[in-house]
PDB file of N, CA, C and O in Angstrom, chain B, residues numbered from 101:
ATOM      1  N   MET B 101       1.210  72.650  23.535  1.00  0.00           N
ATOM      2  CA  MET B 101       2.601  72.505  23.889  1.00  0.00           C
ATOM      3  C   MET B 101       3.483  73.125  22.792  1.00  0.00           C
ATOM      4  O   MET B 101       4.433  73.844  23.101  1.00  0.00           O
ATOM      5  N   ASP B 102       3.179  72.855  21.534  1.00  0.00           N
ATOM      6  CA  ASP B 102       3.972  73.412  20.439  1.00  0.00           C
ATOM      7  C   ASP B 102       3.895  74.938  20.423  1.00  0.00           C
ATOM      8  O   ASP B 102       4.895  75.618  20.195  1.00  0.00           O
ATOM      9  N   TYR B 103       2.690  75.467  20.669  1.00  0.00           N
ATOM     10  CA  TYR B 103       2.511  76.914  20.673  1.00  0.00           C
ATOM     11  C   TYR B 103       3.305  77.556  21.824  1.00  0.00           C
ATOM     12  O   TYR B 103       3.957  78.582  21.630  1.00  0.00           O
ATOM     13  N   ALA B 104       3.248  76.957  23.006  1.00  0.00           N
ATOM     14  CA  ALA B 104       3.992  77.494  24.155  1.00  0.00           C
ATOM     15  C   ALA B 104       5.493  77.485  23.871  1.00  0.00           C
ATOM     16  O   ALA B 104       6.173  78.474  24.147  1.00  0.00           O
ATOM     17  N   ASN B 105       6.019  76.396  23.328  1.00  0.00           N
ATOM     18  CA  ASN B 105       7.450  76.326  23.003  1.00  0.00           C
ATOM     19  C   ASN B 105       7.834  77.393  21.986  1.00  0.00           C
ATOM     20  O   ASN B 105       8.902  77.995  22.090  1.00  0.00           O
ATOM     21  N   LYS B 106       6.974  77.628  21.009  1.00  0.00           N
ATOM     22  CA  LYS B 106       7.246  78.646  19.995  1.00  0.00           C
ATOM     23  C   LYS B 106       7.322  80.033  20.629  1.00  0.00           C
ATOM     24  O   LYS B 106       8.245  80.796  20.342  1.00  0.00           O
ATOM     25  N   ILE B 107       6.359  80.365  21.489  1.00  0.00           N
ATOM     26  CA  ILE B 107       6.331  81.672  22.144  1.00  0.00           C
ATOM     27  C   ILE B 107       7.526  81.839  23.081  1.00  0.00           C
ATOM     28  O   ILE B 107       8.137  82.907  23.118  1.00  0.00           O
ATOM     29  N   PHE B 108       7.867  80.787  23.842  1.00  0.00           N
ATOM     30  CA  PHE B 108       9.018  80.863  24.743  1.00  0.00           C
ATOM     31  C   PHE B 108      10.276  81.241  23.975  1.00  0.00           C
ATOM     32  O   PHE B 108      11.058  82.076  24.431  1.00  0.00           O
ATOM     33  N   GLN B 109      10.472  80.629  22.811  1.00  0.00           N
ATOM     34  CA  GLN B 109      11.687  80.868  22.031  1.00  0.00           C
ATOM     35  C   GLN B 109      11.665  82.218  21.325  1.00  0.00           C
ATOM     36  O   GLN B 109      12.720  82.817  21.112  1.00  0.00           O
ATOM     37  N   GLU B 110      10.488  82.705  20.960  1.00  0.00           N
ATOM     38  CA  GLU B 110      10.384  84.004  20.279  1.00  0.00           C
ATOM     39  C   GLU B 110      10.619  85.178  21.225  1.00  0.00           C
ATOM     40  O   GLU B 110      11.135  86.215  20.808  1.00  0.00           O
ATOM     41  N   GLN B 111      10.248  85.027  22.485  1.00  0.00           N
ATOM     42  CA  GLN B 111      10.237  86.155  23.409  1.00  0.00           C
ATOM     43  C   GLN B 111      11.530  86.339  24.196  1.00  0.00           C
ATOM     44  O   GLN B 111      11.636  87.284  24.978  1.00  0.00           O
ATOM     45  N   TYR B 112      12.502  85.475  24.014  1.00  0.00           N
ATOM     46  CA  TYR B 112      13.703  85.552  24.844  1.00  0.00           C
ATOM     47  C   TYR B 112      14.913  85.078  24.064  1.00  0.00           C
ATOM     48  O   TYR B 112      14.852  84.063  23.370  1.00  0.00           O
ATOM     49  N   THR B 113      16.013  85.808  24.175  1.00  0.00           N
ATOM     50  CA  THR B 113      17.281  85.386  23.583  1.00  0.00           C
ATOM     51  C   THR B 113      18.139  84.813  24.705  1.00  0.00           C
ATOM     52  O   THR B 113      18.539  85.548  25.608  1.00  0.00           O
ATOM     53  N   PRO B 114      18.429  83.515  24.663  1.00  0.00           N
ATOM     54  CA  PRO B 114      19.135  82.881  25.781  1.00  0.00           C
ATOM     55  C   PRO B 114      20.630  83.189  25.804  1.00  0.00           C
ATOM     56  O   PRO B 114      21.223  83.585  24.801  1.00  0.00           O
ATOM     57  N   HIS B 115      21.213  82.993  26.980  1.00  0.00           N
ATOM     58  CA  HIS B 115      22.662  83.035  27.128  1.00  0.00           C
ATOM     59  C   HIS B 115      23.238  81.749  26.522  1.00  0.00           C
ATOM     60  O   HIS B 115      22.492  80.889  26.055  1.00  0.00           O
ATOM     61  N   CYS B 116      24.540  81.630  26.534  1.00  0.00           N
ATOM     62  CA  CYS B 116      25.181  80.435  25.960  1.00  0.00           C
ATOM     63  C   CYS B 116      25.051  79.211  26.864  1.00  0.00           C
ATOM     64  O   CYS B 116      25.158  78.081  26.388  1.00  0.00           O
ATOM     65  N   GLN B 117      24.824  79.419  28.151  1.00  0.00           N
ATOM     66  CA  GLN B 117      24.744  78.308  29.090  1.00  0.00           C
ATOM     67  C   GLN B 117      23.301  77.819  29.182  1.00  0.00           C
ATOM     68  O   GLN B 117      22.430  78.501  29.722  1.00  0.00           O
ATOM     69  N   LEU B 118      23.068  76.621  28.642  1.00  0.00           N
ATOM     70  CA  LEU B 118      21.734  76.015  28.672  1.00  0.00           C
ATOM     71  C   LEU B 118      21.777  74.733  29.479  1.00  0.00           C
ATOM     72  O   LEU B 118      22.823  74.096  29.598  1.00  0.00           O
ATOM     73  N   SER B 119      20.651  74.366  30.025  1.00  0.00           N
ATOM     74  CA  SER B 119      20.549  73.163  30.834  1.00  0.00           C
ATOM     75  C   SER B 119      19.312  72.379  30.405  1.00  0.00           C
ATOM     76  O   SER B 119      18.253  72.955  30.158  1.00  0.00           O
ATOM     77  N   ILE B 120      19.461  71.068  30.320  1.00  0.00           N
ATOM     78  CA  ILE B 120      18.322  70.188  30.055  1.00  0.00           C
ATOM     79  C   ILE B 120      18.138  69.325  31.297  1.00  0.00           C
ATOM     80  O   ILE B 120      19.064  68.650  31.746  1.00  0.00           O
ATOM     81  N   ASP B 121      16.927  69.359  31.841  1.00  0.00           N
ATOM     82  CA  ASP B 121      16.671  68.610  33.070  1.00  0.00           C
ATOM     83  C   ASP B 121      15.206  68.206  33.117  1.00  0.00           C
ATOM     84  O   ASP B 121      14.380  68.726  32.367  1.00  0.00           O
ATOM     85  N   GLU B 122      14.900  67.284  34.000  1.00  0.00           N
ATOM     86  CA  GLU B 122      13.532  66.841  34.161  1.00  0.00           C
ATOM     87  C   GLU B 122      12.852  67.634  35.276  1.00  0.00           C
ATOM     88  O   GLU B 122      13.499  68.111  36.209  1.00  0.00           O
ATOM     89  N   SER B 123      11.556  67.759  35.156  1.00  0.00           N
ATOM     90  CA  SER B 123      10.758  68.422  36.170  1.00  0.00           C
ATOM     91  C   SER B 123       9.493  67.597  36.363  1.00  0.00           C
ATOM     92  O   SER B 123       8.873  67.166  35.391  1.00  0.00           O
ATOM     93  N   LEU B 124       9.121  67.384  37.590  1.00  0.00           N
ATOM     94  CA  LEU B 124       7.918  66.618  37.888  1.00  0.00           C
ATOM     95  C   LEU B 124       6.852  67.573  38.388  1.00  0.00           C
ATOM     96  O   LEU B 124       7.044  68.249  39.400  1.00  0.00           O
ATOM     97  N   VAL B 125       5.735  67.633  37.689  1.00  0.00           N
ATOM     98  CA  VAL B 125       4.615  68.480  38.084  1.00  0.00           C
ATOM     99  C   VAL B 125       3.635  67.582  38.827  1.00  0.00           C
ATOM    100  O   VAL B 125       3.006  66.700  38.242  1.00  0.00           O
ATOM    101  N   GLY B 126       3.518  67.828  40.135  1.00  0.00           N
ATOM    102  CA  GLY B 126       2.659  67.002  40.973  1.00  0.00           C
ATOM    103  C   GLY B 126       1.203  67.098  40.568  1.00  0.00           C
ATOM    104  O   GLY B 126       0.715  68.170  40.211  1.00  0.00           O
ATOM    105  N   THR B 127       0.511  65.970  40.627  1.00  0.00           N
ATOM    106  CA  THR B 127      -0.905  65.939  40.269  1.00  0.00           C
ATOM    107  C   THR B 127      -1.591  64.780  40.979  1.00  0.00           C
ATOM    108  O   THR B 127      -0.959  63.787  41.340  1.00  0.00           O
ATOM    109  N   HIS B 128      -2.880  64.929  41.167  1.00  0.00           N
ATOM    110  CA  HIS B 128      -3.697  63.852  41.728  1.00  0.00           C
ATOM    111  C   HIS B 128      -4.575  63.213  40.659  1.00  0.00           C
ATOM    112  O   HIS B 128      -5.398  62.350  40.964  1.00  0.00           O
ATOM    113  N   CYS B 129      -4.403  63.635  39.396  1.00  0.00           N
ATOM    114  CA  CYS B 129      -5.226  63.093  38.316  1.00  0.00           C
ATOM    115  C   CYS B 129      -4.865  61.634  38.040  1.00  0.00           C
ATOM    116  O   CYS B 129      -3.789  61.164  38.410  1.00  0.00           O
ATOM    117  N   HIS B 130      -5.752  60.955  37.406  1.00  0.00           N
ATOM    118  CA  HIS B 130      -5.518  59.571  37.001  1.00  0.00           C
ATOM    119  C   HIS B 130      -5.223  59.573  35.509  1.00  0.00           C
ATOM    120  O   HIS B 130      -6.104  59.847  34.694  1.00  0.00           O
ATOM    121  N   SER B 131      -3.982  59.265  35.157  1.00  0.00           N
ATOM    122  CA  SER B 131      -3.566  59.309  33.763  1.00  0.00           C
ATOM    123  C   SER B 131      -2.478  58.271  33.530  1.00  0.00           C
ATOM    124  O   SER B 131      -1.733  57.923  34.446  1.00  0.00           O
ATOM    125  N   ILE B 132      -2.393  57.783  32.303  1.00  0.00           N
ATOM    126  CA  ILE B 132      -1.355  56.797  31.983  1.00  0.00           C
ATOM    127  C   ILE B 132       0.023  57.432  31.903  1.00  0.00           C
ATOM    128  O   ILE B 132       1.023  56.715  31.933  1.00  0.00           O
ATOM    129  N   ILE B 133       0.109  58.761  31.802  1.00  0.00           N
ATOM    130  CA  ILE B 133       1.422  59.409  31.730  1.00  0.00           C
ATOM    131  C   ILE B 133       1.931  59.840  33.110  1.00  0.00           C
ATOM    132  O   ILE B 133       3.012  60.418  33.224  1.00  0.00           O
ATOM    133  N   LYS B 134       1.155  59.560  34.146  1.00  0.00           N
ATOM    134  CA  LYS B 134       1.569  59.883  35.510  1.00  0.00           C
ATOM    135  C   LYS B 134       2.730  58.979  35.912  1.00  0.00           C
ATOM    136  O   LYS B 134       2.696  57.768  35.695  1.00  0.00           O
ATOM    137  N   GLN B 135       3.753  59.586  36.498  1.00  0.00           N
ATOM    138  CA  GLN B 135       4.972  58.868  36.863  1.00  0.00           C
ATOM    139  C   GLN B 135       5.139  58.839  38.383  1.00  0.00           C
ATOM    140  O   GLN B 135       4.634  59.713  39.087  1.00  0.00           O
ATOM    141  N   TYR B 136       5.846  57.836  38.875  1.00  0.00           N
ATOM    142  CA  TYR B 136       6.227  57.779  40.287  1.00  0.00           C
ATOM    143  C   TYR B 136       7.737  57.937  40.356  1.00  0.00           C
ATOM    144  O   TYR B 136       8.479  57.127  39.800  1.00  0.00           O
ATOM    145  N   VAL B 137       8.191  58.987  41.043  1.00  0.00           N
ATOM    146  CA  VAL B 137       9.626  59.235  41.214  1.00  0.00           C
ATOM    147  C   VAL B 137       9.881  59.305  42.725  1.00  0.00           C
ATOM    148  O   VAL B 137       9.637  60.341  43.343  1.00  0.00           O
ATOM    149  N   PRO B 138      10.370  58.208  43.323  1.00  0.00           N
ATOM    150  CA  PRO B 138      10.452  58.124  44.782  1.00  0.00           C
ATOM    151  C   PRO B 138      11.430  59.099  45.440  1.00  0.00           C
ATOM    152  O   PRO B 138      11.270  59.412  46.620  1.00  0.00           O
ATOM    153  N   ASN B 139      12.434  59.587  44.713  1.00  0.00           N
ATOM    154  CA  ASN B 139      13.427  60.466  45.337  1.00  0.00           C
ATOM    155  C   ASN B 139      13.030  61.942  45.322  1.00  0.00           C
ATOM    156  O   ASN B 139      13.806  62.783  45.776  1.00  0.00           O
ATOM    157  N   LYS B 140      11.846  62.277  44.815  1.00  0.00           N
ATOM    158  CA  LYS B 140      11.369  63.658  44.843  1.00  0.00           C
ATOM    159  C   LYS B 140      10.812  63.958  46.237  1.00  0.00           C
ATOM    160  O   LYS B 140      10.136  63.118  46.831  1.00  0.00           O
ATOM    161  N   LYS B 141      11.096  65.162  46.759  1.00  0.00           N
ATOM    162  CA  LYS B 141      10.688  65.496  48.123  1.00  0.00           C
ATOM    163  C   LYS B 141       9.222  65.908  48.217  1.00  0.00           C
ATOM    164  O   LYS B 141       8.501  65.423  49.088  1.00  0.00           O
ATOM    165  N   HIS B 142       8.774  66.796  47.331  1.00  0.00           N
ATOM    166  CA  HIS B 142       7.449  67.371  47.476  1.00  0.00           C
ATOM    167  C   HIS B 142       6.357  66.551  46.794  1.00  0.00           C
ATOM    168  O   HIS B 142       5.308  66.293  47.384  1.00  0.00           O
ATOM    169  N   HIS B 143       6.603  66.151  45.573  1.00  0.00           N
ATOM    170  CA  HIS B 143       5.607  65.386  44.815  1.00  0.00           C
ATOM    171  C   HIS B 143       6.269  64.122  44.292  1.00  0.00           C
ATOM    172  O   HIS B 143       7.182  64.191  43.469  1.00  0.00           O
ATOM    173  N   LYS B 144       5.823  62.989  44.756  1.00  0.00           N
ATOM    174  CA  LYS B 144       6.372  61.727  44.267  1.00  0.00           C
ATOM    175  C   LYS B 144       5.600  61.218  43.051  1.00  0.00           C
ATOM    176  O   LYS B 144       6.121  60.407  42.286  1.00  0.00           O
ATOM    177  N   TRP B 145       4.369  61.682  42.866  1.00  0.00           N
ATOM    178  CA  TRP B 145       3.527  61.301  41.748  1.00  0.00           C
ATOM    179  C   TRP B 145       3.246  62.533  40.911  1.00  0.00           C
ATOM    180  O   TRP B 145       2.883  63.578  41.451  1.00  0.00           O
ATOM    181  N   GLY B 146       3.408  62.427  39.609  1.00  0.00           N
ATOM    182  CA  GLY B 146       3.111  63.568  38.755  1.00  0.00           C
ATOM    183  C   GLY B 146       3.423  63.291  37.298  1.00  0.00           C
ATOM    184  O   GLY B 146       3.695  62.158  36.901  1.00  0.00           O
ATOM    185  N   ILE B 147       3.377  64.341  36.524  1.00  0.00           N
ATOM    186  CA  ILE B 147       3.670  64.257  35.097  1.00  0.00           C
ATOM    187  C   ILE B 147       5.071  64.811  34.884  1.00  0.00           C
ATOM    188  O   ILE B 147       5.392  65.918  35.316  1.00  0.00           O
ATOM    189  N   LYS B 148       5.901  64.019  34.209  1.00  0.00           N
ATOM    190  CA  LYS B 148       7.301  64.394  34.015  1.00  0.00           C
ATOM    191  C   LYS B 148       7.464  65.200  32.736  1.00  0.00           C
ATOM    192  O   LYS B 148       6.943  64.837  31.682  1.00  0.00           O
ATOM    193  N   PHE B 149       8.190  66.288  32.849  1.00  0.00           N
ATOM    194  CA  PHE B 149       8.533  67.122  31.709  1.00  0.00           C
ATOM    195  C   PHE B 149      10.048  67.202  31.601  1.00  0.00           C
ATOM    196  O   PHE B 149      10.746  67.302  32.610  1.00  0.00           O
ATOM    197  N   TRP B 150      10.547  67.158  30.383  1.00  0.00           N
ATOM    198  CA  TRP B 150      11.943  67.477  30.113  1.00  0.00           C
ATOM    199  C   TRP B 150      11.956  68.914  29.629  1.00  0.00           C
ATOM    200  O   TRP B 150      11.190  69.282  28.738  1.00  0.00           O
ATOM    201  N   MET B 151      12.830  69.730  30.217  1.00  0.00           N
ATOM    202  CA  MET B 151      12.847  71.153  29.919  1.00  0.00           C
ATOM    203  C   MET B 151      14.247  71.602  29.534  1.00  0.00           C
ATOM    204  O   MET B 151      15.234  71.132  30.100  1.00  0.00           O
ATOM    205  N   ILE B 152      14.331  72.516  28.566  1.00  0.00           N
ATOM    206  CA  ILE B 152      15.596  73.167  28.242  1.00  0.00           C
ATOM    207  C   ILE B 152      15.460  74.606  28.740  1.00  0.00           C
ATOM    208  O   ILE B 152      14.536  75.326  28.361  1.00  0.00           O
ATOM    209  N   CYS B 153      16.402  75.007  29.599  1.00  0.00           N
ATOM    210  CA  CYS B 153      16.309  76.309  30.268  1.00  0.00           C
ATOM    211  C   CYS B 153      17.637  77.059  30.157  1.00  0.00           C
ATOM    212  O   CYS B 153      18.703  76.461  30.012  1.00  0.00           O
ATOM    213  N   ASP B 154      17.540  78.372  30.230  1.00  0.00           N
ATOM    214  CA  ASP B 154      18.718  79.231  30.319  1.00  0.00           C
ATOM    215  C   ASP B 154      19.272  79.067  31.731  1.00  0.00           C
ATOM    216  O   ASP B 154      18.555  79.296  32.706  1.00  0.00           O
ATOM    217  N   SER B 155      20.538  78.673  31.851  1.00  0.00           N
ATOM    218  CA  SER B 155      21.132  78.412  33.156  1.00  0.00           C
ATOM    219  C   SER B 155      21.335  79.675  33.988  1.00  0.00           C
ATOM    220  O   SER B 155      21.411  79.594  35.214  1.00  0.00           O
ATOM    221  N   ILE B 156      21.422  80.820  33.355  1.00  0.00           N
ATOM    222  CA  ILE B 156      21.667  82.059  34.094  1.00  0.00           C
ATOM    223  C   ILE B 156      20.362  82.657  34.618  1.00  0.00           C
ATOM    224  O   ILE B 156      20.281  83.028  35.789  1.00  0.00           O
ATOM    225  N   SER B 157      19.344  82.753  33.769  1.00  0.00           N
ATOM    226  CA  SER B 157      18.091  83.385  34.181  1.00  0.00           C
ATOM    227  C   SER B 157      17.017  82.378  34.605  1.00  0.00           C
ATOM    228  O   SER B 157      15.984  82.775  35.143  1.00  0.00           O
ATOM    229  N   ASN B 158      17.245  81.088  34.373  1.00  0.00           N
ATOM    230  CA  ASN B 158      16.284  80.016  34.642  1.00  0.00           C
ATOM    231  C   ASN B 158      15.042  80.091  33.760  1.00  0.00           C
ATOM    232  O   ASN B 158      14.016  79.503  34.099  1.00  0.00           O
ATOM    233  N   TYR B 159      15.113  80.799  32.641  1.00  0.00           N
ATOM    234  CA  TYR B 159      13.992  80.926  31.711  1.00  0.00           C
ATOM    235  C   TYR B 159      13.822  79.621  30.939  1.00  0.00           C
ATOM    236  O   TYR B 159      14.794  79.061  30.432  1.00  0.00           O
ATOM    237  N   CYS B 160      12.595  79.146  30.855  1.00  0.00           N
ATOM    238  CA  CYS B 160      12.292  77.922  30.107  1.00  0.00           C
ATOM    239  C   CYS B 160      12.185  78.247  28.619  1.00  0.00           C
ATOM    240  O   CYS B 160      11.353  79.058  28.212  1.00  0.00           O
ATOM    241  N   LEU B 161      13.022  77.615  27.820  1.00  0.00           N
ATOM    242  CA  LEU B 161      13.014  77.825  26.370  1.00  0.00           C
ATOM    243  C   LEU B 161      12.156  76.795  25.640  1.00  0.00           C
ATOM    244  O   LEU B 161      11.735  77.024  24.506  1.00  0.00           O
ATOM    245  N   GLY B 162      11.906  75.691  26.275  1.00  0.00           N
ATOM    246  CA  GLY B 162      11.096  74.647  25.653  1.00  0.00           C
ATOM    247  C   GLY B 162      10.899  73.492  26.612  1.00  0.00           C
ATOM    248  O   GLY B 162      11.692  73.299  27.534  1.00  0.00           O
ATOM    249  N   PHE B 163       9.838  72.720  26.397  1.00  0.00           N
ATOM    250  CA  PHE B 163       9.587  71.565  27.243  1.00  0.00           C
ATOM    251  C   PHE B 163       8.940  70.457  26.424  1.00  0.00           C
ATOM    252  O   PHE B 163       8.352  70.699  25.370  1.00  0.00           O
ATOM    253  N   TYR B 164       9.061  69.263  26.925  1.00  0.00           N
ATOM    254  CA  TYR B 164       8.512  68.088  26.270  1.00  0.00           C
ATOM    255  C   TYR B 164       7.895  67.208  27.348  1.00  0.00           C
ATOM    256  O   TYR B 164       8.571  66.862  28.317  1.00  0.00           O
ATOM    257  N   CYS B 165       6.657  66.847  27.203  1.00  0.00           N
ATOM    258  CA  CYS B 165       5.968  65.987  28.163  1.00  0.00           C
ATOM    259  C   CYS B 165       6.397  64.543  27.923  1.00  0.00           C
ATOM    260  O   CYS B 165       6.128  63.970  26.868  1.00  0.00           O
ATOM    261  N   TYR B 166       7.062  63.968  28.909  1.00  0.00           N
ATOM    262  CA  TYR B 166       7.531  62.590  28.796  1.00  0.00           C
ATOM    263  C   TYR B 166       6.363  61.639  29.017  1.00  0.00           C
ATOM    264  O   TYR B 166       5.698  61.696  30.052  1.00  0.00           O
ATOM    265  N   GLN B 167       6.117  60.780  28.061  1.00  0.00           N
ATOM    266  CA  GLN B 167       4.998  59.855  28.150  1.00  0.00           C
ATOM    267  C   GLN B 167       5.463  58.413  28.262  1.00  0.00           C
ATOM    268  O   GLN B 167       4.661  57.484  28.179  1.00  0.00           O
ATOM    269  N   GLY B 168       6.756  58.233  28.452  1.00  0.00           N
ATOM    270  CA  GLY B 168       7.302  56.898  28.579  1.00  0.00           C
ATOM    271  C   GLY B 168       7.798  56.377  27.250  1.00  0.00           C
ATOM    272  O   GLY B 168       7.076  56.424  26.254  1.00  0.00           O
ATOM    273  N   ALA B 169       9.012  55.885  27.221  1.00  0.00           N
ATOM    274  CA  ALA B 169       9.583  55.329  25.993  1.00  0.00           C
ATOM    275  C   ALA B 169       9.438  53.815  26.065  1.00  0.00           C
ATOM    276  O   ALA B 169      10.187  53.131  26.763  1.00  0.00           O
ATOM    277  N   LYS B 170       8.479  53.322  25.341  1.00  0.00           N
ATOM    278  CA  LYS B 170       8.182  51.885  25.386  1.00  0.00           C
ATOM    279  C   LYS B 170       8.959  51.087  24.342  1.00  0.00           C
ATOM    280  O   LYS B 170       9.174  49.887  24.508  1.00  0.00           O
ATOM    281  N   SER B 171       9.380  51.752  23.268  1.00  0.00           N
ATOM    282  CA  SER B 171      10.091  51.047  22.215  1.00  0.00           C
ATOM    283  C   SER B 171      11.167  51.953  21.638  1.00  0.00           C
ATOM    284  O   SER B 171      11.234  53.135  21.977  1.00  0.00           O
ATOM    285  N   SER B 172      11.998  51.414  20.780  1.00  0.00           N
ATOM    286  CA  SER B 172      13.053  52.218  20.157  1.00  0.00           C
ATOM    287  C   SER B 172      12.460  53.280  19.238  1.00  0.00           C
ATOM    288  O   SER B 172      13.059  54.340  19.058  1.00  0.00           O
ATOM    289  N   ASP B 173      11.280  53.010  18.647  1.00  0.00           N
ATOM    290  CA  ASP B 173      10.612  54.024  17.823  1.00  0.00           C
ATOM    291  C   ASP B 173      10.222  55.239  18.659  1.00  0.00           C
ATOM    292  O   ASP B 173      10.373  56.378  18.217  1.00  0.00           O
ATOM    293  N   ASP B 174       9.717  54.990  19.876  1.00  0.00           N
ATOM    294  CA  ASP B 174       9.357  56.088  20.777  1.00  0.00           C
ATOM    295  C   ASP B 174      10.590  56.907  21.136  1.00  0.00           C
ATOM    296  O   ASP B 174      10.531  58.136  21.180  1.00  0.00           O
ATOM    297  N   LYS B 175      11.701  56.234  21.390  1.00  0.00           N
ATOM    298  CA  LYS B 175      12.930  56.936  21.759  1.00  0.00           C
ATOM    299  C   LYS B 175      13.426  57.803  20.606  1.00  0.00           C
ATOM    300  O   LYS B 175      13.900  58.916  20.830  1.00  0.00           O
ATOM    301  N   GLU B 176      13.323  57.310  19.388  1.00  0.00           N
ATOM    302  CA  GLU B 176      13.732  58.108  18.218  1.00  0.00           C
ATOM    303  C   GLU B 176      12.830  59.321  18.042  1.00  0.00           C
ATOM    304  O   GLU B 176      13.301  60.395  17.670  1.00  0.00           O
ATOM    305  N   GLU B 177      11.538  59.158  18.307  1.00  0.00           N
ATOM    306  CA  GLU B 177      10.608  60.279  18.202  1.00  0.00           C
ATOM    307  C   GLU B 177      10.942  61.355  19.243  1.00  0.00           C
ATOM    308  O   GLU B 177      10.871  62.549  18.952  1.00  0.00           O
ATOM    309  N   ILE B 178      11.303  60.927  20.452  1.00  0.00           N
ATOM    310  CA  ILE B 178      11.700  61.879  21.496  1.00  0.00           C
ATOM    311  C   ILE B 178      12.961  62.624  21.083  1.00  0.00           C
ATOM    312  O   ILE B 178      13.046  63.837  21.276  1.00  0.00           O
ATOM    313  N   LYS B 179      13.940  61.928  20.521  1.00  0.00           N
ATOM    314  CA  LYS B 179      15.181  62.580  20.070  1.00  0.00           C
ATOM    315  C   LYS B 179      14.895  63.608  18.982  1.00  0.00           C
ATOM    316  O   LYS B 179      15.467  64.698  18.992  1.00  0.00           O
ATOM    317  N   LYS B 180      14.007  63.265  18.037  1.00  0.00           N
ATOM    318  CA  LYS B 180      13.652  64.199  16.967  1.00  0.00           C
ATOM    319  C   LYS B 180      12.963  65.436  17.534  1.00  0.00           C
ATOM    320  O   LYS B 180      13.241  66.557  17.107  1.00  0.00           O
ATOM    321  N   GLU B 181      12.066  65.233  18.493  1.00  0.00           N
ATOM    322  CA  GLU B 181      11.346  66.361  19.108  1.00  0.00           C
ATOM    323  C   GLU B 181      12.325  67.295  19.819  1.00  0.00           C
ATOM    324  O   GLU B 181      12.200  68.516  19.717  1.00  0.00           O
ATOM    325  N   TRP B 182      13.308  66.722  20.546  1.00  0.00           N
ATOM    326  CA  TRP B 182      14.287  67.564  21.243  1.00  0.00           C
ATOM    327  C   TRP B 182      15.171  68.317  20.276  1.00  0.00           C
ATOM    328  O   TRP B 182      15.488  69.484  20.508  1.00  0.00           O
ATOM    329  N   SER B 183      15.572  67.680  19.208  1.00  0.00           N
ATOM    330  CA  SER B 183      16.422  68.387  18.254  1.00  0.00           C
ATOM    331  C   SER B 183      15.643  69.507  17.590  1.00  0.00           C
ATOM    332  O   SER B 183      16.224  70.542  17.263  1.00  0.00           O
ATOM    333  N   ARG B 184      14.337  69.330  17.380  1.00  0.00           N
ATOM    334  CA  ARG B 184      13.491  70.393  16.830  1.00  0.00           C
ATOM    335  C   ARG B 184      13.380  71.548  17.826  1.00  0.00           C
ATOM    336  O   ARG B 184      13.495  72.709  17.433  1.00  0.00           O
ATOM    337  N   ILE B 185      13.159  71.247  19.108  1.00  0.00           N
ATOM    338  CA  ILE B 185      13.042  72.296  20.128  1.00  0.00           C
ATOM    339  C   ILE B 185      14.370  73.028  20.291  1.00  0.00           C
ATOM    340  O   ILE B 185      14.397  74.256  20.369  1.00  0.00           O
ATOM    341  N   CYS B 186      15.470  72.280  20.343  1.00  0.00           N
ATOM    342  CA  CYS B 186      16.778  72.899  20.581  1.00  0.00           C
ATOM    343  C   CYS B 186      17.262  73.737  19.400  1.00  0.00           C
ATOM    344  O   CYS B 186      18.002  74.704  19.583  1.00  0.00           O
ATOM    345  N   SER B 187      16.848  73.369  18.200  1.00  0.00           N
ATOM    346  CA  SER B 187      17.309  74.117  17.032  1.00  0.00           C
ATOM    347  C   SER B 187      16.530  75.409  16.862  1.00  0.00           C
ATOM    348  O   SER B 187      16.950  76.288  16.109  1.00  0.00           O
ATOM    349  N   GLY B 188      15.401  75.541  17.549  1.00  0.00           N
ATOM    350  CA  GLY B 188      14.625  76.778  17.518  1.00  0.00           C
ATOM    351  C   GLY B 188      13.848  76.875  16.269  1.00  0.00           C
ATOM    352  O   GLY B 188      13.130  77.854  16.063  1.00  0.00           O
TER     353      GLY B 188
END
């Protein structure tokens, strides 16, 4: 994941308009990080990713696999990871 994020950021210079959103990758695997999102049309079960993308070209600049925030320590770790990805 770290290597992919590094390559994504090295190979593309983004526009000023960026978007952060969640994406659910459908899967039939059995994993503790599998999420159920009932309002999704195609895949209700899958692994959730938070992605930062260029709003104009839809290019993915970085992603983070959401594994569930169980405590405030987990939430702080997620914030640190996003600030690292966003700062390039």
